[in-house]
PDB file of C-alpha atoms in Angstrom:
ATOM      1  CA  UNK U   1     101.988  82.746 194.380  1.00 81.00           C
ATOM      2  CA  UNK U   2     101.362  79.521 192.481  1.00 83.00           C
ATOM      3  CA  UNK U   3      97.785  80.584 191.326  1.00 84.00           C
ATOM      4  CA  UNK U   4      98.999  84.041 190.629  1.00 83.00           C
ATOM      5  CA  UNK U   5     101.666  82.620 188.480  1.00 81.00           C
ATOM      6  CA  UNK U   6      99.420  80.119 186.667  1.00 81.00           C
ATOM      7  CA  UNK U   7      96.985  83.247 186.008  1.00 84.00           C
ATOM      8  CA  UNK U   8      99.925  85.195 184.430  1.00 82.00           C
ATOM      9  CA  UNK U   9     100.876  82.323 182.430  1.00 84.00           C
ATOM     10  CA  UNK U  10      97.488  81.858 181.096  1.00 84.00           C
ATOM     11  CA  UNK U  11      97.334  85.486 180.254  1.00 83.00           C
ATOM     12  CA  UNK U  12     100.730  85.232 178.655  1.00 82.00           C
ATOM     13  CA  UNK U  13      99.484  82.268 176.509  1.00 84.00           C
ATOM     14  CA  UNK U  14      96.532  83.972 175.376  1.00 85.00           C
ATOM     15  CA  UNK U  15      98.590  87.210 174.384  1.00 84.00           C
ATOM     16  CA  UNK U  16     101.012  85.062 172.437  1.00 84.00           C
ATOM     17  CA  UNK U  17      98.018  83.293 170.730  1.00 83.00           C
ATOM     18  CA  UNK U  18      96.576  86.729 170.033  1.00 85.00           C
ATOM     19  CA  UNK U  19      99.832  87.834 168.538  1.00 83.00           C
ATOM     20  CA  UNK U  20     100.144  84.738 166.559  1.00 83.00           C
ATOM     21  CA  UNK U  21      96.581  85.222 164.945  1.00 82.00           C
ATOM     22  CA  UNK U  22      97.521  88.926 164.324  1.00 86.00           C
ATOM     23  CA  UNK U  23     100.714  87.840 162.801  1.00 85.00           C
ATOM     24  CA  UNK U  24      98.882  84.943 160.675  1.00 83.00           C
ATOM     25  CA  UNK U  25      96.525  87.558 159.500  1.00 84.00           C
ATOM     26  CA  UNK U  26      98.987  89.952 158.484  1.00 85.00           C
ATOM     27  CA  UNK U  27     100.886  87.152 156.655  1.00 85.00           C
ATOM     28  CA  UNK U  28      97.763  86.264 154.815  1.00 86.00           C
ATOM     29  CA  UNK U  29      97.059  89.822 153.933  1.00 86.00           C
ATOM     30  CA  UNK U  30     100.679  90.086 152.615  1.00 89.00           C
ATOM     31  CA  UNK U  31     100.581  87.102 150.707  1.00 88.00           C
ATOM     32  CA  UNK U  32      97.202  88.000 149.148  1.00 88.00           C
ATOM     33  CA  UNK U  33      98.768  91.580 148.256  1.00 89.00           C
ATOM     34  CA  UNK U  34     101.765  89.953 146.719  1.00 90.00           C
ATOM     35  CA  UNK U  35      99.506  87.736 144.768  1.00 89.00           C
ATOM     36  CA  UNK U  36      97.571  90.635 143.638  1.00 90.00           C
ATOM     37  CA  UNK U  37     100.572  92.691 142.660  1.00 91.00           C
ATOM     38  CA  UNK U  38     101.859  89.579 140.914  1.00 91.00           C
ATOM     39  CA  UNK U  39      98.562  89.366 139.001  1.00 91.00           C
ATOM     40  CA  UNK U  40      98.509  93.050 138.054  1.00 92.00           C
ATOM     41  CA  UNK U  41     102.144  92.653 136.800  1.00 92.00           C
ATOM     42  CA  UNK U  42     101.189  89.751 134.716  1.00 92.00           C
ATOM     43  CA  UNK U  43      98.274  91.499 133.350  1.00 92.00           C
ATOM     44  CA  UNK U  44     100.341  94.535 132.871  1.00 90.00           C
ATOM     45  CA  UNK U  45     102.789  92.508 130.823  1.00 91.00           C
ATOM     46  CA  UNK U  46      99.997  91.062 128.588  1.00 91.00           C
ATOM     47  CA  UNK U  47      98.479  94.458 128.242  1.00 91.00           C
ATOM     48  CA  UNK U  48     101.724  95.776 127.105  1.00 90.00           C
ATOM     49  CA  UNK U  49     102.545  92.986 124.749  1.00 90.00           C
ATOM     50  CA  UNK U  50      99.115  93.191 123.344  1.00 90.00           C
ATOM     51  CA  UNK U  51      99.560  97.051 123.001  1.00 89.00           C
ATOM     52  CA  UNK U  52     103.014  96.560 121.269  1.00 90.00           C
ATOM     53  CA  UNK U  53     101.435  93.824 118.879  1.00 90.00           C
ATOM     54  CA  UNK U  54      98.493  96.031 117.988  1.00 90.00           C
ATOM     55  CA  UNK U  55     100.851  98.923 117.314  1.00 90.00           C
ATOM     56  CA  UNK U  56     102.764  96.798 115.041  1.00 90.00           C
ATOM     57  CA  UNK U  57      99.659  95.418 113.440  1.00 91.00           C
ATOM     58  CA  UNK U  58      98.467  98.989 113.018  1.00 91.00           C
ATOM     59  CA  UNK U  59     101.831  99.984 111.349  1.00 91.00           C
ATOM     60  CA  UNK U  60     101.385  97.151 108.802  1.00 92.00           C
ATOM     61  CA  UNK U  61      97.760  98.028 108.227  1.00 91.00           C
ATOM     62  CA  UNK U  62      98.631 101.585 107.702  1.00 91.00           C
ATOM     63  CA  UNK U  63     101.442 100.584 105.252  1.00 91.00           C
ATOM     64  CA  UNK U  64      99.200  98.218 103.444  1.00 90.00           C
ATOM     65  CA  UNK U  65      96.182 100.655 103.192  1.00 90.00           C
ATOM     66  CA  UNK U  66      98.785 103.492 101.826  1.00 88.00           C
ATOM     67  CA  UNK U  67      99.959 101.130  99.206  1.00 89.00           C
ATOM     68  CA  UNK U  68      96.355 100.279  98.177  1.00 86.00           C
ATOM     69  CA  UNK U  69      95.394 103.894  98.468  1.00 84.00           C
ATOM     70  CA  UNK U  70      98.297 104.721  96.033  1.00 87.00           C
ATOM     71  CA  UNK U  71      97.168 102.007  93.561  1.00 86.00           C
ATOM     72  CA  UNK U  72      93.656 103.036  93.491  1.00 85.00           C
ATOM     73  CA  UNK U  73      94.851 106.482  93.021  1.00 85.00           C
ATOM     74  CA  UNK U  74      97.031 105.559  90.150  1.00 86.00           C
ATOM     75  CA  UNK U  75      94.161 103.467  88.720  1.00 84.00           C
ATOM     76  CA  UNK U  76      91.706 106.606  88.880  1.00 87.00           C
ATOM     77  CA  UNK U  77      94.400 108.520  86.695  1.00 88.00           C
ATOM     78  CA  UNK U  78      94.634 105.607  84.230  1.00 87.00           C
ATOM     79  CA  UNK U  79      90.589 105.490  84.201  1.00 87.00           C
ATOM     80  CA  UNK U  80      90.395 109.306  83.608  1.00 88.00           C
ATOM     81  CA  UNK U  81      93.049 109.385  80.879  1.00 89.00           C
ATOM     82  CA  UNK U  82      90.919 106.589  79.013  1.00 90.00           C
ATOM     83  CA  UNK U  83      87.786 108.656  79.204  1.00 92.00           C
ATOM     84  CA  UNK U  84      87.403 111.602  76.946  1.00 93.00           C
ATOM     85  CA  UNK U  85      87.888 115.064  78.678  1.00 92.00           C
ATOM     86  CA  UNK U  86      85.358 117.897  78.397  1.00 92.00           C
ATOM     87  CA  UNK U  87      87.020 119.572  75.375  1.00 94.00           C
ATOM     88  CA  UNK U  88      87.275 116.493  73.487  1.00 94.00           C
ATOM     89  CA  UNK U  89      83.582 115.868  74.070  1.00 95.00           C
ATOM     90  CA  UNK U  90      82.680 119.431  73.022  1.00 95.00           C
ATOM     91  CA  UNK U  91      84.516 118.973  69.780  1.00 94.00           C
ATOM     92  CA  UNK U  92      82.109 115.865  69.122  1.00 95.00           C
ATOM     93  CA  UNK U  93      78.857 117.168  70.503  1.00 94.00           C
ATOM     94  CA  UNK U  94      79.249 120.833  71.306  1.00 93.00           C
ATOM     95  CA  UNK U  95      76.067 121.484  73.081  1.00 93.00           C
ATOM     96  CA  UNK U  96      76.391 118.836  75.650  1.00 94.00           C
ATOM     97  CA  UNK U  97      77.479 118.089  79.221  1.00 94.00           C
ATOM     98  CA  UNK U  98      78.469 115.062  81.390  1.00 94.00           C
ATOM     99  CA  UNK U  99      77.976 114.359  85.120  1.00 93.00           C
ATOM    100  CA  UNK U 100      80.332 112.011  86.115  1.00 91.00           C
ATOM    101  CA  UNK U 101      80.570 111.235  90.113  1.00 88.00           C
ATOM    102  CA  UNK U 102      81.811 107.714  90.878  1.00 84.00           C
ATOM    103  CA  UNK U 103      80.612 106.231  94.318  1.00 80.00           C
ATOM    104  CA  UNK U 104      84.260 105.171  94.686  1.00 78.00           C
ATOM    105  CA  UNK U 105      87.608 106.466  93.610  1.00 82.00           C
ATOM    106  CA  UNK U 106      87.233 104.369  90.323  1.00 86.00           C
ATOM    107  CA  UNK U 107      84.035 103.603  88.739  1.00 86.00           C
ATOM    108  CA  UNK U 108      82.010 100.764  86.963  1.00 87.00           C
ATOM    109  CA  UNK U 109      80.148 103.412  84.804  1.00 91.00           C
ATOM    110  CA  UNK U 110      81.664 105.198  82.093  1.00 93.00           C
ATOM    111  CA  UNK U 111      80.521 107.420  79.029  1.00 95.00           C
ATOM    112  CA  UNK U 112      81.746 107.108  75.431  1.00 96.00           C
ATOM    113  CA  UNK U 113      81.723 109.467  72.345  1.00 97.00           C
ATOM    114  CA  UNK U 114      82.845 109.176  68.854  1.00 96.00           C
ATOM    115  CA  UNK U 115      82.080 110.649  65.391  1.00 95.00           C
ATOM    116  CA  UNK U 116      82.469 108.779  62.186  1.00 94.00           C
ATOM    117  CA  UNK U 117      81.856 111.073  59.099  1.00 91.00           C
ATOM    118  CA  UNK U 118      78.367 112.678  59.784  1.00 92.00           C
ATOM    119  CA  UNK U 119      77.410 110.221  62.457  1.00 96.00           C
ATOM    120  CA  UNK U 120      77.785 111.004  66.003  1.00 96.00           C
ATOM    121  CA  UNK U 121      77.936 107.825  68.384  1.00 97.00           C
ATOM    122  CA  UNK U 122      77.065 108.178  72.153  1.00 97.00           C
ATOM    123  CA  UNK U 123      76.853 105.838  74.833  1.00 97.00           C
ATOM    124  CA  UNK U 124      76.376 105.525  78.770  1.00 96.00           C
ATOM    125  CA  UNK U 125      77.544 102.252  80.334  1.00 94.00           C
ATOM    126  CA  UNK U 126      76.916 100.621  83.560  1.00 92.00           C
ATOM    127  CA  UNK U 127      79.160  97.672  84.219  1.00 89.00           C
ATOM    128  CA  UNK U 128      78.564  95.185  86.775  1.00 82.00           C
ATOM    129  CA  UNK U 129      80.480  95.530  90.080  1.00 73.00           C
ATOM    130  CA  UNK U 130      81.655  98.834  91.844  1.00 73.00           C
ATOM    131  CA  UNK U 131      85.072 100.188  92.496  1.00 76.00           C
ATOM    132  CA  UNK U 132      88.078  98.283  91.146  1.00 81.00           C
ATOM    133  CA  UNK U 133      86.214  95.254  89.747  1.00 81.00           C
ATOM    134  CA  UNK U 134      83.763  97.834  87.907  1.00 84.00           C
ATOM    135  CA  UNK U 135      86.697  99.960  86.895  1.00 87.00           C
ATOM    136  CA  UNK U 136      88.260  96.715  85.209  1.00 88.00           C
ATOM    137  CA  UNK U 137      85.070  96.007  83.364  1.00 89.00           C
ATOM    138  CA  UNK U 138      84.874  99.737  82.101  1.00 91.00           C
ATOM    139  CA  UNK U 139      88.173  99.287  80.718  1.00 92.00           C
ATOM    140  CA  UNK U 140      87.126  96.362  78.869  1.00 92.00           C
ATOM    141  CA  UNK U 141      84.078  97.895  77.546  1.00 93.00           C
ATOM    142  CA  UNK U 142      85.815 101.398  76.644  1.00 94.00           C
ATOM    143  CA  UNK U 143      88.311  99.090  74.599  1.00 95.00           C
ATOM    144  CA  UNK U 144      85.643  97.165  73.003  1.00 95.00           C
ATOM    145  CA  UNK U 145      83.714 100.191  71.900  1.00 96.00           C
ATOM    146  CA  UNK U 146      86.945 101.701  70.455  1.00 96.00           C
ATOM    147  CA  UNK U 147      87.372  98.510  68.364  1.00 96.00           C
ATOM    148  CA  UNK U 148      83.699  98.344  67.345  1.00 96.00           C
ATOM    149  CA  UNK U 149      82.980 101.841  66.188  1.00 96.00           C
ATOM    150  CA  UNK U 150      86.296 103.579  65.530  1.00 95.00           C
ATOM    151  CA  UNK U 151      88.155 100.519  63.885  1.00 95.00           C
ATOM    152  CA  UNK U 152      85.392  98.309  62.425  1.00 95.00           C
ATOM    153  CA  UNK U 153      83.208 101.379  61.634  1.00 95.00           C
ATOM    154  CA  UNK U 154      79.894  99.950  62.962  1.00 95.00           C
ATOM    155  CA  UNK U 155      77.598 102.613  63.552  1.00 95.00           C
ATOM    156  CA  UNK U 156      74.016 100.775  63.765  1.00 96.00           C
ATOM    157  CA  UNK U 157      73.281 100.862  67.611  1.00 96.00           C
ATOM    158  CA  UNK U 158      71.732  97.233  67.744  1.00 95.00           C
ATOM    159  CA  UNK U 159      74.902  95.878  65.643  1.00 96.00           C
ATOM    160  CA  UNK U 160      77.038  97.832  68.157  1.00 96.00           C
ATOM    161  CA  UNK U 161      75.437  95.977  71.263  1.00 95.00           C
ATOM    162  CA  UNK U 162      75.653  92.618  69.452  1.00 94.00           C
ATOM    163  CA  UNK U 163      79.261  93.165  68.749  1.00 94.00           C
ATOM    164  CA  UNK U 164      79.807  94.201  72.302  1.00 94.00           C
ATOM    165  CA  UNK U 165      78.038  91.320  73.661  1.00 91.00           C
ATOM    166  CA  UNK U 166      80.152  88.866  71.718  1.00 89.00           C
ATOM    167  CA  UNK U 167      83.334  90.927  72.568  1.00 90.00           C
ATOM    168  CA  UNK U 168      82.650  90.614  76.250  1.00 89.00           C
ATOM    169  CA  UNK U 169      81.674  86.860  76.108  1.00 85.00           C
ATOM    170  CA  UNK U 170      84.985  86.172  74.259  1.00 85.00           C
ATOM    171  CA  UNK U 171      87.269  88.509  76.481  1.00 84.00           C
ATOM    172  CA  UNK U 172      85.936  87.083  79.794  1.00 83.00           C
ATOM    173  CA  UNK U 173      85.908  83.498  78.313  1.00 80.00           C
ATOM    174  CA  UNK U 174      82.231  83.235  79.328  1.00 78.00           C
ATOM    175  CA  UNK U 175      81.245  79.473  78.547  1.00 65.00           C
ATOM    176  CA  UNK U 176      78.066  77.648  78.631  1.00 58.00           C
ATOM    177  CA  UNK U 177      79.181  75.656  81.616  1.00 54.00           C
ATOM    178  CA  UNK U 178      80.479  78.523  83.767  1.00 57.00           C
ATOM    179  CA  UNK U 179      77.397  79.896  85.564  1.00 55.00           C
ATOM    180  CA  UNK U 180      79.506  82.217  87.678  1.00 50.00           C
ATOM    181  CA  UNK U 181      80.678  84.342  84.732  1.00 64.00           C
ATOM    182  CA  UNK U 182      77.733  86.773  84.730  1.00 73.00           C
ATOM    183  CA  UNK U 183      79.714  89.930  84.332  1.00 81.00           C
ATOM    184  CA  UNK U 184      78.491  92.306  81.576  1.00 87.00           C
ATOM    185  CA  UNK U 185      76.948  95.697  81.423  1.00 91.00           C
ATOM    186  CA  UNK U 186      73.773  97.511  80.938  1.00 93.00           C
ATOM    187  CA  UNK U 187      74.357 100.357  78.176  1.00 94.00           C
ATOM    188  CA  UNK U 188      72.187 102.861  76.085  1.00 96.00           C
ATOM    189  CA  UNK U 189      73.795 103.668  72.614  1.00 97.00           C
ATOM    190  CA  UNK U 190      72.532 106.328  70.269  1.00 96.00           C
ATOM    191  CA  UNK U 191      73.699 107.779  66.964  1.00 97.00           C
ATOM    192  CA  UNK U 192      72.707 110.927  65.382  1.00 97.00           C
ATOM    193  CA  UNK U 193      73.125 111.544  61.748  1.00 95.00           C
ATOM    194  CA  UNK U 194      73.607 115.324  61.183  1.00 93.00           C
ATOM    195  CA  UNK U 195      72.574 115.022  57.414  1.00 92.00           C
ATOM    196  CA  UNK U 196      69.172 113.520  58.123  1.00 93.00           C
ATOM    197  CA  UNK U 197      68.567 114.693  61.708  1.00 94.00           C
ATOM    198  CA  UNK U 198      67.752 111.073  62.762  1.00 96.00           C
ATOM    199  CA  UNK U 199      68.470 109.577  66.117  1.00 97.00           C
ATOM    200  CA  UNK U 200      68.672 105.764  66.140  1.00 97.00           C
ATOM    201  CA  UNK U 201      68.826 104.078  69.664  1.00 97.00           C
ATOM    202  CA  UNK U 202      69.307 100.772  71.076  1.00 96.00           C
ATOM    203  CA  UNK U 203      69.711  99.866  74.675  1.00 95.00           C
ATOM    204  CA  UNK U 204      70.419  96.967  76.985  1.00 94.00           C
ATOM    205  CA  UNK U 205      68.283  97.516  80.173  1.00 93.00           C
ATOM    206  CA  UNK U 206      68.971 101.254  79.908  1.00 93.00           C
ATOM    207  CA  UNK U 207      66.564 103.617  78.115  1.00 95.00           C
ATOM    208  CA  UNK U 208      67.016 107.028  77.079  1.00 96.00           C
ATOM    209  CA  UNK U 209      64.644 110.249  77.475  1.00 96.00           C
ATOM    210  CA  UNK U 210      64.090 112.828  74.972  1.00 96.00           C
ATOM    211  CA  UNK U 211      62.587 116.340  75.842  1.00 96.00           C
ATOM    212  CA  UNK U 212      60.722 117.453  72.609  1.00 94.00           C
ATOM    213  CA  UNK U 213      58.253 120.351  72.616  1.00 91.00           C
ATOM    214  CA  UNK U 214      58.137 120.452  76.239  1.00 90.00           C
ATOM    215  CA  UNK U 215      57.148 116.553  76.405  1.00 95.00           C
ATOM    216  CA  UNK U 216      59.271 113.810  77.974  1.00 96.00           C
ATOM    217  CA  UNK U 217      59.410 110.886  75.445  1.00 96.00           C
ATOM    218  CA  UNK U 218      61.015 107.737  76.285  1.00 95.00           C
ATOM    219  CA  UNK U 219      62.916 105.310  73.865  1.00 96.00           C
ATOM    220  CA  UNK U 220      62.744 101.750  75.610  1.00 94.00           C
ATOM    221  CA  UNK U 221      65.744  99.484  76.015  1.00 94.00           C
ATOM    222  CA  UNK U 222      65.778  95.851  75.321  1.00 92.00           C
ATOM    223  CA  UNK U 223      65.229  93.760  78.686  1.00 90.00           C
ATOM    224  CA  UNK U 224      68.400  92.149  77.918  1.00 86.00           C
ATOM    225  CA  UNK U 225      72.113  92.893  79.281  1.00 85.00           C
ATOM    226  CA  UNK U 226      75.337  92.763  77.380  1.00 90.00           C
ATOM    227  CA  UNK U 227      77.488  89.699  78.238  1.00 85.00           C
ATOM    228  CA  UNK U 228      76.597  87.421  81.123  1.00 74.00           C
ATOM    229  CA  UNK U 229      74.604  84.211  82.032  1.00 60.00           C
ATOM    230  CA  UNK U 230      71.530  85.258  79.832  1.00 55.00           C
ATOM    231  CA  UNK U 231      73.141  84.171  76.533  1.00 50.00           C
ATOM    232  CA  UNK U 232      72.638  80.299  77.280  1.00 54.00           C
ATOM    233  CA  UNK U 233      68.956  80.871  77.260  1.00 53.00           C
ATOM    234  CA  UNK U 234      68.096  83.576  74.925  1.00 58.00           C
ATOM    235  CA  UNK U 235      69.378  84.584  71.303  1.00 70.00           C
ATOM    236  CA  UNK U 236      70.825  88.059  71.538  1.00 80.00           C
ATOM    237  CA  UNK U 237      68.741  90.130  69.142  1.00 86.00           C
ATOM    238  CA  UNK U 238      68.559  93.773  70.153  1.00 92.00           C
ATOM    239  CA  UNK U 239      65.941  95.880  68.589  1.00 93.00           C
ATOM    240  CA  UNK U 240      66.408  99.634  68.048  1.00 95.00           C
ATOM    241  CA  UNK U 241      64.057 102.657  67.599  1.00 95.00           C
ATOM    242  CA  UNK U 242      64.457 105.787  65.459  1.00 96.00           C
ATOM    243  CA  UNK U 243      63.264 109.411  65.822  1.00 96.00           C
ATOM    244  CA  UNK U 244      63.748 112.554  63.757  1.00 95.00           C
ATOM    245  CA  UNK U 245      65.051 115.398  65.944  1.00 95.00           C
ATOM    246  CA  UNK U 246      64.242 118.880  65.650  1.00 93.00           C
ATOM    247  CA  UNK U 247      66.315 122.096  66.861  1.00 92.00           C
ATOM    248  CA  UNK U 248      66.045 122.348  70.802  1.00 92.00           C
ATOM    249  CA  UNK U 249      65.308 118.765  71.194  1.00 95.00           C
ATOM    250  CA  UNK U 250      67.497 117.251  74.149  1.00 96.00           C
ATOM    251  CA  UNK U 251      68.699 113.916  74.789  1.00 96.00           C
ATOM    252  CA  UNK U 252      69.493 112.213  78.122  1.00 96.00           C
ATOM    253  CA  UNK U 253      71.592 109.111  78.767  1.00 96.00           C
ATOM    254  CA  UNK U 254      72.469 108.008  82.051  1.00 91.00           C
ATOM    255  CA  UNK U 255      73.275 104.918  84.290  1.00 88.00           C
ATOM    256  CA  UNK U 256      70.992 103.803  87.109  1.00 83.00           C
ATOM    257  CA  UNK U 257      73.483 105.263  89.552  1.00 72.00           C
ATOM    258  CA  UNK U 258      71.949 108.561  88.504  1.00 72.00           C
TER     259      UNK U 258
END
């Protein structure tokens, strides 16, 4: 009986130990599960906070983008109002066309037309920079061209370039010590005298092309810009070319964008 009781006691102790091990394993699993759930909850909170922050930032960014887009849209209207429309150009040069397609909403390139007595002045201008910075330069260039030709009555192309160069240097406060002030423009300017049929051209890095008797003729530009760093090293002396045009001749001016 004693031996049997000892065997039962040993078996009971083994069963208790097995149960204790099982409970310990279950407790470990429960603790691990609780830890995993806690970690998931913490990660979820972080994800939620990040999502909420991102949404708030996206709203702010969308508002800023809308404000910028509206400003650029308004700037586009201003730039278009400064440039002559098709009807105004046709009044100056009846048989003409303008292809104007900015890379961005606003452009650093612009065209310019005017007529002083019998002399028609035409220009295609390519300002440094693109988009908004280029558009600022185009407004400066357009204003200076109005002052030089329409107000001061300067109609000699090389003199127009020189006056434009001096105007840009003064407008942008470009001094000999400021090497960063290299803003300027490339431009082709030509005048046509209706009385003599003479075309006079002067260009700063931009040439013009003439289709005459089924041949393409080039009037070469000066390898000098208008405005910018080069003024410190060279005297701005723009040369010009002349040509008598016949009926049917065509003149093409453009920026390097085309």
